[in-house]
Amino acid sequence: MKIRILSTSDVHGYLYPTNYSSRDDQRDYGFLKVASKINQLKKSAKEDEWVICIENGDFIQGSPLTYYTAKKAAKWRTVYTDLTNSVGYDAGILGNHEFNYGMAYLAQCEAGRHYPILNANFEEKKGVGIIDAPYKILQKDGVKVGILGLTTHFIPHWESAVHIEDWQFHLAVQAAKKWVPELRKQVDVLIVAYHGGFERDPDSGKQTERLTGENEGYQLLAEVPGIDALVTGHQHREIATMCQGVPTTQPGEKGIYIGEITLALDESKRIQSAVPNLIAVKDEPLDPKAASIVTQLNDEVENWLDQPMGKVSGDMRISDPFAARLNGHPYLSFINQVQMAATGADVSGTALFNDDVLGYDEVVTMRNIVNSYVYPNTLVVSKVTGADLKLALERCASFFEIKSDGKVGISSAFKDPKVQYYNYDVYSGIQYEINLRNPVGQRVTKLLYHGQPVTPVQQIEVALNQYRGLGGGDYSMFSADKISKEVQIDMTELIGSYFADHPLVNAKQDKNFKIID
């Protein structure tokens, strides 16, 4: 028998092959292409082939379409389950972003599933009923396959407390050590589906990030024997390899790939060969059945995105993302302005999340807003010391490095193994200088607040998105105990409200910082 383990992960609500930058935008990804390919693979499977499908998390958040279903049209929340049911998944895994819009949204999006949600390392709030079991055992022609579900336990470091009230999150490796031996006794093949990634290079074992526990993939295989296949996600990496002898996949993001692990079993049900692979869907047509489920919703989303929200006087378009981060940009100054207006703080930090952020046209539409601010962040005010603020700026300063040719570039730590441009912030309300010729950790050479040097013990309130305010992105100087105020309104709504109050916004760039190379 051949067992083909197909997996999707980090689709993030990109159903159609578009990033919604325009009505005509066309991309090489999207769940409707994924559905077409999976259905094709199932139909073409030979008599001795068993196709098992796993949805590995981060499915219901991340695109303009998911924002629309979360904030504007609750009636459409069932489409996510309708889509996954149409494909016929055997199991689903919770991603960390499944929690971003709260329990009611999650429950409505997951209602009516024909497959279980598996998780072995979370304890959910009593009465929620999202998690069905730690594992699932499937059986065909006398062969038993077990799927154990795990998710990165790092969610409390990012998520709003109200969304995860009374949930408990445990290390994935800790849970696997408990459940894998128990499941191993019952099955012939054991799959671990983990919405998490690798803290070390899967091939060499070299450490690639701080060992915080956010990603435990390498440790999982090193310390937990008995795993026959590992499905991963979370990092948006494209991985198909043998890690410590175990076939492993991670299919990127937005449905550009399907993960595939093929196991060949002999008559004694022993694995004779294992082949990991990634299947591209760029040449696939849209699955007609899946498309029929979401066509009307997508039309509504496109119309909603074209709503005018306000106007910009001047240029708030981003043509060079690197230059915007290095020198500042009117768009970043504007986002800080919105954050300060919403919180009452007079210092603010924000990020240019990725290089697809285009900024705003002269007539600002909802399409501009949601495509430029892609995360469902709320705001906090963090009351920190001058020393904390300087440490935060030092973390920002580590984003850049001087290359061998003498030019400034982005540090590899923010690009490999995962692109993390969202972890570099530009501040308003303070004056600062960064000297890239100095060692990392000693680059902030000037820091003024209201024109005066900031002292280490001075208290300053800073407006930040909730992810950063909880220390996300390796900003340990920010934490929950330093939060003095919360604004529980999504940033996209705050930006829209700001335009409602200020129909014409001047594109003005703060000239408050300098990066010296």
PDB file of C-alpha atoms in Angstrom, residues 196-438:
ATOM      1  CA  GLY A 196       4.700  25.123  14.227  1.00  0.00           C
ATOM      2  CA  GLY A 197       8.044  25.187  12.505  1.00  0.00           C
ATOM      3  CA  PHE A 198      11.735  24.597  12.989  1.00  0.00           C
ATOM      4  CA  GLU A 199      14.050  26.253  15.459  1.00  0.00           C
ATOM      5  CA  ARG A 200      17.016  24.575  13.797  1.00  0.00           C
ATOM      6  CA  ASP A 201      17.898  23.877  10.185  1.00  0.00           C
ATOM      7  CA  PRO A 202      16.044  20.633   9.331  1.00  0.00           C
ATOM      8  CA  ASP A 203      19.058  19.261   7.485  1.00  0.00           C
ATOM      9  CA  SER A 204      22.076  20.395   9.510  1.00  0.00           C
ATOM     10  CA  GLY A 205      20.563  20.904  12.950  1.00  0.00           C
ATOM     11  CA  LYS A 206      22.180  24.345  13.185  1.00  0.00           C
ATOM     12  CA  GLN A 207      20.234  26.748  15.414  1.00  0.00           C
ATOM     13  CA  THR A 208      18.381  29.325  13.299  1.00  0.00           C
ATOM     14  CA  GLU A 209      16.493  31.311  15.946  1.00  0.00           C
ATOM     15  CA  ARG A 210      16.315  31.881  19.678  1.00  0.00           C
ATOM     16  CA  LEU A 211      15.115  28.742  21.451  1.00  0.00           C
ATOM     17  CA  THR A 212      11.936  30.244  22.878  1.00  0.00           C
ATOM     18  CA  GLY A 213       9.686  27.257  22.259  1.00  0.00           C
ATOM     19  CA  GLU A 214       7.704  29.003  19.522  1.00  0.00           C
ATOM     20  CA  ASN A 215       8.996  26.421  17.045  1.00  0.00           C
ATOM     21  CA  GLU A 216       9.897  22.933  18.253  1.00  0.00           C
ATOM     22  CA  GLY A 217      10.004  20.881  15.057  1.00  0.00           C
ATOM     23  CA  TYR A 218      13.635  19.791  15.276  1.00  0.00           C
ATOM     24  CA  GLN A 219      13.481  19.059  18.999  1.00  0.00           C
ATOM     25  CA  LEU A 220      10.266  17.123  18.445  1.00  0.00           C
ATOM     26  CA  LEU A 221      11.970  14.657  16.123  1.00  0.00           C
ATOM     27  CA  ALA A 222      15.160  14.561  18.196  1.00  0.00           C
ATOM     28  CA  GLU A 223      13.438  13.709  21.487  1.00  0.00           C
ATOM     29  CA  VAL A 224      10.277  11.822  20.533  1.00  0.00           C
ATOM     30  CA  PRO A 225      10.881   8.488  18.782  1.00  0.00           C
ATOM     31  CA  GLY A 226       8.124   6.757  16.854  1.00  0.00           C
ATOM     32  CA  ILE A 227       7.047   9.502  14.440  1.00  0.00           C
ATOM     33  CA  ASP A 228       6.731   8.305  10.832  1.00  0.00           C
ATOM     34  CA  ALA A 229       5.836  11.609   9.146  1.00  0.00           C
ATOM     35  CA  LEU A 230       5.847  15.251  10.233  1.00  0.00           C
ATOM     36  CA  VAL A 231       3.572  17.900   8.744  1.00  0.00           C
ATOM     37  CA  THR A 232       4.528  21.459   9.763  1.00  0.00           C
ATOM     38  CA  GLY A 233       3.492  25.085   9.162  1.00  0.00           C
ATOM     39  CA  HIS A 234       3.458  28.499  10.848  1.00  0.00           C
ATOM     40  CA  GLN A 235       6.741  29.795   9.420  1.00  0.00           C
ATOM     41  CA  HIS A 236       5.477  30.028   5.819  1.00  0.00           C
ATOM     42  CA  ARG A 237       8.548  28.113   4.670  1.00  0.00           C
ATOM     43  CA  GLU A 238       8.654  25.737   1.714  1.00  0.00           C
ATOM     44  CA  ILE A 239      10.128  22.514   3.050  1.00  0.00           C
ATOM     45  CA  ALA A 240      10.190  18.966   1.735  1.00  0.00           C
ATOM     46  CA  THR A 241      13.022  17.011   3.318  1.00  0.00           C
ATOM     47  CA  MET A 242      14.052  14.081   5.468  1.00  0.00           C
ATOM     48  CA  CYS A 243      14.687  15.549   8.904  1.00  0.00           C
ATOM     49  CA  GLN A 244      16.486  13.114  11.199  1.00  0.00           C
ATOM     50  CA  GLY A 245      15.200  10.297   9.025  1.00  0.00           C
ATOM     51  CA  VAL A 246      11.575  11.451   9.126  1.00  0.00           C
ATOM     52  CA  PRO A 247       9.801  12.784   5.986  1.00  0.00           C
ATOM     53  CA  THR A 248       8.788  16.373   6.664  1.00  0.00           C
ATOM     54  CA  THR A 249       6.890  19.061   4.771  1.00  0.00           C
ATOM     55  CA  GLN A 250       5.873  22.685   5.134  1.00  0.00           C
ATOM     56  CA  PRO A 251       3.899  24.088   2.170  1.00  0.00           C
ATOM     57  CA  GLY A 252       4.564  27.829   2.378  1.00  0.00           C
ATOM     58  CA  GLU A 253       1.567  30.165   2.559  1.00  0.00           C
ATOM     59  CA  LYS A 254      -1.621  31.190   0.719  1.00  0.00           C
ATOM     60  CA  GLY A 255      -2.001  27.776  -0.884  1.00  0.00           C
ATOM     61  CA  ILE A 256       0.872  28.087  -3.327  1.00  0.00           C
ATOM     62  CA  TYR A 257       1.891  24.498  -2.515  1.00  0.00           C
ATOM     63  CA  ILE A 258       0.370  21.324  -1.151  1.00  0.00           C
ATOM     64  CA  GLY A 259       2.605  19.286   1.123  1.00  0.00           C
ATOM     65  CA  GLU A 260       2.907  15.635   0.128  1.00  0.00           C
ATOM     66  CA  ILE A 261       4.517  12.728   1.936  1.00  0.00           C
ATOM     67  CA  THR A 262       4.345   9.344   0.205  1.00  0.00           C
ATOM     68  CA  LEU A 263       4.897   6.257   2.356  1.00  0.00           C
ATOM     69  CA  ALA A 264       5.234   2.812   0.781  1.00  0.00           C
ATOM     70  CA  LEU A 265       4.240  -0.086   3.065  1.00  0.00           C
ATOM     71  CA  ASP A 266       5.064  -3.737   2.604  1.00  0.00           C
ATOM     72  CA  GLU A 267       2.710  -6.611   3.326  1.00  0.00           C
ATOM     73  CA  SER A 268       3.780  -6.531   6.978  1.00  0.00           C
ATOM     74  CA  LYS A 269       2.643  -2.881   7.174  1.00  0.00           C
ATOM     75  CA  ARG A 270       6.220  -1.679   7.584  1.00  0.00           C
ATOM     76  CA  ILE A 271       7.366   1.506   5.875  1.00  0.00           C
ATOM     77  CA  GLN A 272       9.773   0.648   3.055  1.00  0.00           C
ATOM     78  CA  SER A 273      10.248   4.129   1.625  1.00  0.00           C
ATOM     79  CA  ALA A 274       9.271   7.707   2.395  1.00  0.00           C
ATOM     80  CA  VAL A 275       9.309  10.613  -0.061  1.00  0.00           C
ATOM     81  CA  PRO A 276       8.522  14.229   0.920  1.00  0.00           C
ATOM     82  CA  ASN A 277       7.412  16.619  -1.824  1.00  0.00           C
ATOM     83  CA  LEU A 278       5.739  19.955  -2.527  1.00  0.00           C
ATOM     84  CA  ILE A 279       3.063  20.152  -5.220  1.00  0.00           C
ATOM     85  CA  ALA A 280       2.671  23.532  -6.930  1.00  0.00           C
ATOM     86  CA  VAL A 281      -0.877  24.560  -7.857  1.00  0.00           C
ATOM     87  CA  LYS A 282      -0.104  27.535 -10.122  1.00  0.00           C
ATOM     88  CA  ASP A 283      -1.309  25.761 -13.281  1.00  0.00           C
ATOM     89  CA  GLU A 284      -4.487  24.370 -11.734  1.00  0.00           C
ATOM     90  CA  PRO A 285      -7.960  25.668 -12.627  1.00  0.00           C
ATOM     91  CA  LEU A 286     -10.332  26.831  -9.906  1.00  0.00           C
ATOM     92  CA  ASP A 287     -12.328  23.980  -8.455  1.00  0.00           C
ATOM     93  CA  PRO A 288     -15.908  24.595  -9.680  1.00  0.00           C
ATOM     94  CA  LYS A 289     -17.635  23.178  -6.608  1.00  0.00           C
ATOM     95  CA  ALA A 290     -15.495  25.181  -4.197  1.00  0.00           C
ATOM     96  CA  ALA A 291     -15.826  28.318  -6.344  1.00  0.00           C
ATOM     97  CA  SER A 292     -19.618  28.063  -6.282  1.00  0.00           C
ATOM     98  CA  ILE A 293     -19.485  28.265  -2.473  1.00  0.00           C
ATOM     99  CA  VAL A 294     -17.621  31.580  -2.375  1.00  0.00           C
ATOM    100  CA  THR A 295     -18.388  33.429  -5.625  1.00  0.00           C
ATOM    101  CA  GLN A 296     -21.071  35.651  -4.109  1.00  0.00           C
ATOM    102  CA  LEU A 297     -18.954  36.345  -1.026  1.00  0.00           C
ATOM    103  CA  ASN A 298     -15.964  37.297  -3.158  1.00  0.00           C
ATOM    104  CA  ASP A 299     -18.095  39.686  -5.233  1.00  0.00           C
ATOM    105  CA  GLU A 300     -19.272  41.352  -2.025  1.00  0.00           C
ATOM    106  CA  VAL A 301     -15.693  41.675  -0.807  1.00  0.00           C
ATOM    107  CA  GLU A 302     -14.532  43.288  -4.057  1.00  0.00           C
ATOM    108  CA  ASN A 303     -17.367  45.835  -3.916  1.00  0.00           C
ATOM    109  CA  TRP A 304     -16.652  46.597  -0.266  1.00  0.00           C
ATOM    110  CA  LEU A 305     -12.957  47.071  -0.981  1.00  0.00           C
ATOM    111  CA  ASP A 306     -13.707  49.734  -3.584  1.00  0.00           C
ATOM    112  CA  GLN A 307     -15.489  52.000  -1.079  1.00  0.00           C
ATOM    113  CA  PRO A 308     -13.804  55.432  -0.834  1.00  0.00           C
ATOM    114  CA  MET A 309     -12.791  56.234   2.737  1.00  0.00           C
ATOM    115  CA  GLY A 310     -10.986  59.576   2.385  1.00  0.00           C
ATOM    116  CA  LYS A 311      -8.397  61.518   0.425  1.00  0.00           C
ATOM    117  CA  VAL A 312      -4.682  62.151   0.685  1.00  0.00           C
ATOM    118  CA  SER A 313      -3.038  65.433  -0.231  1.00  0.00           C
ATOM    119  CA  GLY A 314       0.468  64.566  -1.390  1.00  0.00           C
ATOM    120  CA  ASP A 315       2.083  61.182  -1.968  1.00  0.00           C
ATOM    121  CA  MET A 316       1.467  58.303   0.429  1.00  0.00           C
ATOM    122  CA  ARG A 317       2.309  55.534  -2.035  1.00  0.00           C
ATOM    123  CA  ILE A 318       5.227  53.219  -1.243  1.00  0.00           C
ATOM    124  CA  SER A 319       7.473  52.535  -4.218  1.00  0.00           C
ATOM    125  CA  ASP A 320      10.606  51.499  -2.305  1.00  0.00           C
ATOM    126  CA  PRO A 321       9.878  49.526   0.908  1.00  0.00           C
ATOM    127  CA  PHE A 322      13.539  49.358   1.913  1.00  0.00           C
ATOM    128  CA  ALA A 323      13.950  53.136   1.626  1.00  0.00           C
ATOM    129  CA  ALA A 324      10.735  53.621   3.619  1.00  0.00           C
ATOM    130  CA  ARG A 325      12.185  51.611   6.482  1.00  0.00           C
ATOM    131  CA  LEU A 326      15.609  53.220   6.274  1.00  0.00           C
ATOM    132  CA  ASN A 327      14.505  56.841   5.937  1.00  0.00           C
ATOM    133  CA  GLY A 328      10.890  56.898   7.078  1.00  0.00           C
ATOM    134  CA  HIS A 329       7.792  57.469   4.958  1.00  0.00           C
ATOM    135  CA  PRO A 330       4.543  59.496   5.104  1.00  0.00           C
ATOM    136  CA  TYR A 331       2.531  56.279   5.335  1.00  0.00           C
ATOM    137  CA  LEU A 332       4.402  55.128   8.451  1.00  0.00           C
ATOM    138  CA  SER A 333       4.085  58.593   9.978  1.00  0.00           C
ATOM    139  CA  PHE A 334       0.350  58.457   9.297  1.00  0.00           C
ATOM    140  CA  ILE A 335      -0.111  55.070  10.986  1.00  0.00           C
ATOM    141  CA  ASN A 336       1.734  56.388  14.033  1.00  0.00           C
ATOM    142  CA  GLN A 337      -0.510  59.445  13.938  1.00  0.00           C
ATOM    143  CA  VAL A 338      -3.600  57.210  13.993  1.00  0.00           C
ATOM    144  CA  GLN A 339      -2.182  55.181  16.884  1.00  0.00           C
ATOM    145  CA  MET A 340      -1.417  58.285  18.932  1.00  0.00           C
ATOM    146  CA  ALA A 341      -4.847  59.767  18.238  1.00  0.00           C
ATOM    147  CA  ALA A 342      -6.563  56.536  19.315  1.00  0.00           C
ATOM    148  CA  THR A 343      -4.541  56.059  22.508  1.00  0.00           C
ATOM    149  CA  GLY A 344      -3.636  59.566  23.664  1.00  0.00           C
ATOM    150  CA  ALA A 345       0.055  58.646  23.753  1.00  0.00           C
ATOM    151  CA  ASP A 346       2.542  61.021  22.159  1.00  0.00           C
ATOM    152  CA  VAL A 347       5.057  58.325  21.177  1.00  0.00           C
ATOM    153  CA  SER A 348       4.220  55.531  18.750  1.00  0.00           C
ATOM    154  CA  GLY A 349       5.934  52.742  16.853  1.00  0.00           C
ATOM    155  CA  THR A 350       4.730  50.857  13.806  1.00  0.00           C
ATOM    156  CA  ALA A 351       6.098  48.558  11.106  1.00  0.00           C
ATOM    157  CA  LEU A 352       5.926  48.239   7.350  1.00  0.00           C
ATOM    158  CA  PHE A 353       4.756  44.661   7.591  1.00  0.00           C
ATOM    159  CA  ASN A 354       5.944  43.359   4.226  1.00  0.00           C
ATOM    160  CA  ASP A 355       7.102  44.495   0.816  1.00  0.00           C
ATOM    161  CA  ASP A 356       3.610  44.115  -0.676  1.00  0.00           C
ATOM    162  CA  VAL A 357       2.347  47.124   1.287  1.00  0.00           C
ATOM    163  CA  LEU A 358       1.604  49.802  -1.307  1.00  0.00           C
ATOM    164  CA  GLY A 359       0.421  52.680   0.879  1.00  0.00           C
ATOM    165  CA  TYR A 360      -2.497  54.914  -0.136  1.00  0.00           C
ATOM    166  CA  ASP A 361      -3.744  56.369  -3.392  1.00  0.00           C
ATOM    167  CA  GLU A 362      -5.008  59.936  -3.622  1.00  0.00           C
ATOM    168  CA  VAL A 363      -8.529  58.603  -3.101  1.00  0.00           C
ATOM    169  CA  VAL A 364      -8.134  56.125  -0.262  1.00  0.00           C
ATOM    170  CA  THR A 365     -10.311  53.043  -0.539  1.00  0.00           C
ATOM    171  CA  MET A 366     -10.921  50.234   1.900  1.00  0.00           C
ATOM    172  CA  ARG A 367      -8.754  48.166  -0.478  1.00  0.00           C
ATOM    173  CA  ASN A 368      -5.818  50.484   0.276  1.00  0.00           C
ATOM    174  CA  ILE A 369      -6.414  50.243   4.014  1.00  0.00           C
ATOM    175  CA  VAL A 370      -6.762  46.481   4.429  1.00  0.00           C
ATOM    176  CA  ASN A 371      -3.967  45.648   1.984  1.00  0.00           C
ATOM    177  CA  SER A 372      -1.558  47.959   3.779  1.00  0.00           C
ATOM    178  CA  TYR A 373      -2.517  46.953   7.322  1.00  0.00           C
ATOM    179  CA  VAL A 374      -2.832  43.193   6.992  1.00  0.00           C
ATOM    180  CA  TYR A 375      -3.035  42.088  10.636  1.00  0.00           C
ATOM    181  CA  PRO A 376      -6.066  42.263  12.955  1.00  0.00           C
ATOM    182  CA  ASN A 377      -4.147  44.236  15.569  1.00  0.00           C
ATOM    183  CA  THR A 378      -5.631  46.226  18.382  1.00  0.00           C
ATOM    184  CA  LEU A 379      -3.591  48.814  20.282  1.00  0.00           C
ATOM    185  CA  VAL A 380      -1.989  49.086  23.689  1.00  0.00           C
ATOM    186  CA  VAL A 381      -0.113  51.788  25.522  1.00  0.00           C
ATOM    187  CA  SER A 382       3.047  50.445  27.091  1.00  0.00           C
ATOM    188  CA  LYS A 383       4.515  52.407  29.994  1.00  0.00           C
ATOM    189  CA  VAL A 384       8.238  51.753  29.807  1.00  0.00           C
ATOM    190  CA  THR A 385      11.448  53.222  31.094  1.00  0.00           C
ATOM    191  CA  GLY A 386      13.895  55.139  28.966  1.00  0.00           C
ATOM    192  CA  ALA A 387      16.174  52.112  29.194  1.00  0.00           C
ATOM    193  CA  ASP A 388      13.390  49.885  27.798  1.00  0.00           C
ATOM    194  CA  LEU A 389      12.763  52.269  24.931  1.00  0.00           C
ATOM    195  CA  LYS A 390      16.445  52.354  24.055  1.00  0.00           C
ATOM    196  CA  LEU A 391      16.539  48.553  24.065  1.00  0.00           C
ATOM    197  CA  ALA A 392      13.567  48.495  21.680  1.00  0.00           C
ATOM    198  CA  LEU A 393      15.395  50.863  19.348  1.00  0.00           C
ATOM    199  CA  GLU A 394      18.498  48.682  19.546  1.00  0.00           C
ATOM    200  CA  ARG A 395      16.374  45.731  18.458  1.00  0.00           C
ATOM    201  CA  CYS A 396      15.133  47.857  15.537  1.00  0.00           C
ATOM    202  CA  ALA A 397      18.712  48.885  14.733  1.00  0.00           C
ATOM    203  CA  SER A 398      19.730  45.236  14.367  1.00  0.00           C
ATOM    204  CA  PHE A 399      17.432  45.044  11.337  1.00  0.00           C
ATOM    205  CA  PHE A 400      20.115  46.648   9.176  1.00  0.00           C
ATOM    206  CA  GLU A 401      23.678  45.650   8.399  1.00  0.00           C
ATOM    207  CA  ILE A 402      26.447  47.030   6.229  1.00  0.00           C
ATOM    208  CA  LYS A 403      27.218  44.597   3.425  1.00  0.00           C
ATOM    209  CA  SER A 404      30.679  43.766   2.058  1.00  0.00           C
ATOM    210  CA  ASP A 405      30.213  46.319  -0.722  1.00  0.00           C
ATOM    211  CA  GLY A 406      29.622  49.054   1.858  1.00  0.00           C
ATOM    212  CA  LYS A 407      25.897  49.350   1.149  1.00  0.00           C
ATOM    213  CA  VAL A 408      23.193  49.039   3.789  1.00  0.00           C
ATOM    214  CA  GLY A 409      21.064  45.909   3.614  1.00  0.00           C
ATOM    215  CA  ILE A 410      18.712  43.888   5.767  1.00  0.00           C
ATOM    216  CA  SER A 411      20.250  41.575   8.345  1.00  0.00           C
ATOM    217  CA  SER A 412      19.944  37.898   7.523  1.00  0.00           C
ATOM    218  CA  ALA A 413      18.346  37.331  10.931  1.00  0.00           C
ATOM    219  CA  PHE A 414      15.249  39.136   9.633  1.00  0.00           C
ATOM    220  CA  LYS A 415      15.179  37.164   6.367  1.00  0.00           C
ATOM    221  CA  ASP A 416      16.252  33.614   7.177  1.00  0.00           C
ATOM    222  CA  PRO A 417      14.821  31.121   7.709  1.00  0.00           C
ATOM    223  CA  LYS A 418      11.640  33.251   7.695  1.00  0.00           C
ATOM    224  CA  VAL A 419      11.082  36.799   6.449  1.00  0.00           C
ATOM    225  CA  GLN A 420      10.289  39.002   9.473  1.00  0.00           C
ATOM    226  CA  TYR A 421      10.144  42.548   8.128  1.00  0.00           C
ATOM    227  CA  TYR A 422       7.220  43.175  10.494  1.00  0.00           C
ATOM    228  CA  ASN A 423       9.682  43.100  13.380  1.00  0.00           C
ATOM    229  CA  TYR A 424      11.310  46.412  12.475  1.00  0.00           C
ATOM    230  CA  ASP A 425       9.535  49.520  13.780  1.00  0.00           C
ATOM    231  CA  VAL A 426       9.668  53.190  12.882  1.00  0.00           C
ATOM    232  CA  TYR A 427       8.871  55.578  15.745  1.00  0.00           C
ATOM    233  CA  SER A 428       7.204  58.978  15.966  1.00  0.00           C
ATOM    234  CA  GLY A 429       7.214  61.344  18.950  1.00  0.00           C
ATOM    235  CA  ILE A 430      10.896  60.877  19.772  1.00  0.00           C
ATOM    236  CA  GLN A 431      14.120  61.925  18.063  1.00  0.00           C
ATOM    237  CA  TYR A 432      16.770  59.254  17.589  1.00  0.00           C
ATOM    238  CA  GLU A 433      19.884  58.367  15.667  1.00  0.00           C
ATOM    239  CA  ILE A 434      21.247  54.936  14.822  1.00  0.00           C
ATOM    240  CA  ASN A 435      24.868  54.380  13.781  1.00  0.00           C
ATOM    241  CA  LEU A 436      25.247  51.161  11.828  1.00  0.00           C
ATOM    242  CA  ARG A 437      29.021  51.282  12.176  1.00  0.00           C
ATOM    243  CA  ASN A 438      28.656  50.442  15.850  1.00  0.00           C
TER     244      ASN A 438
END
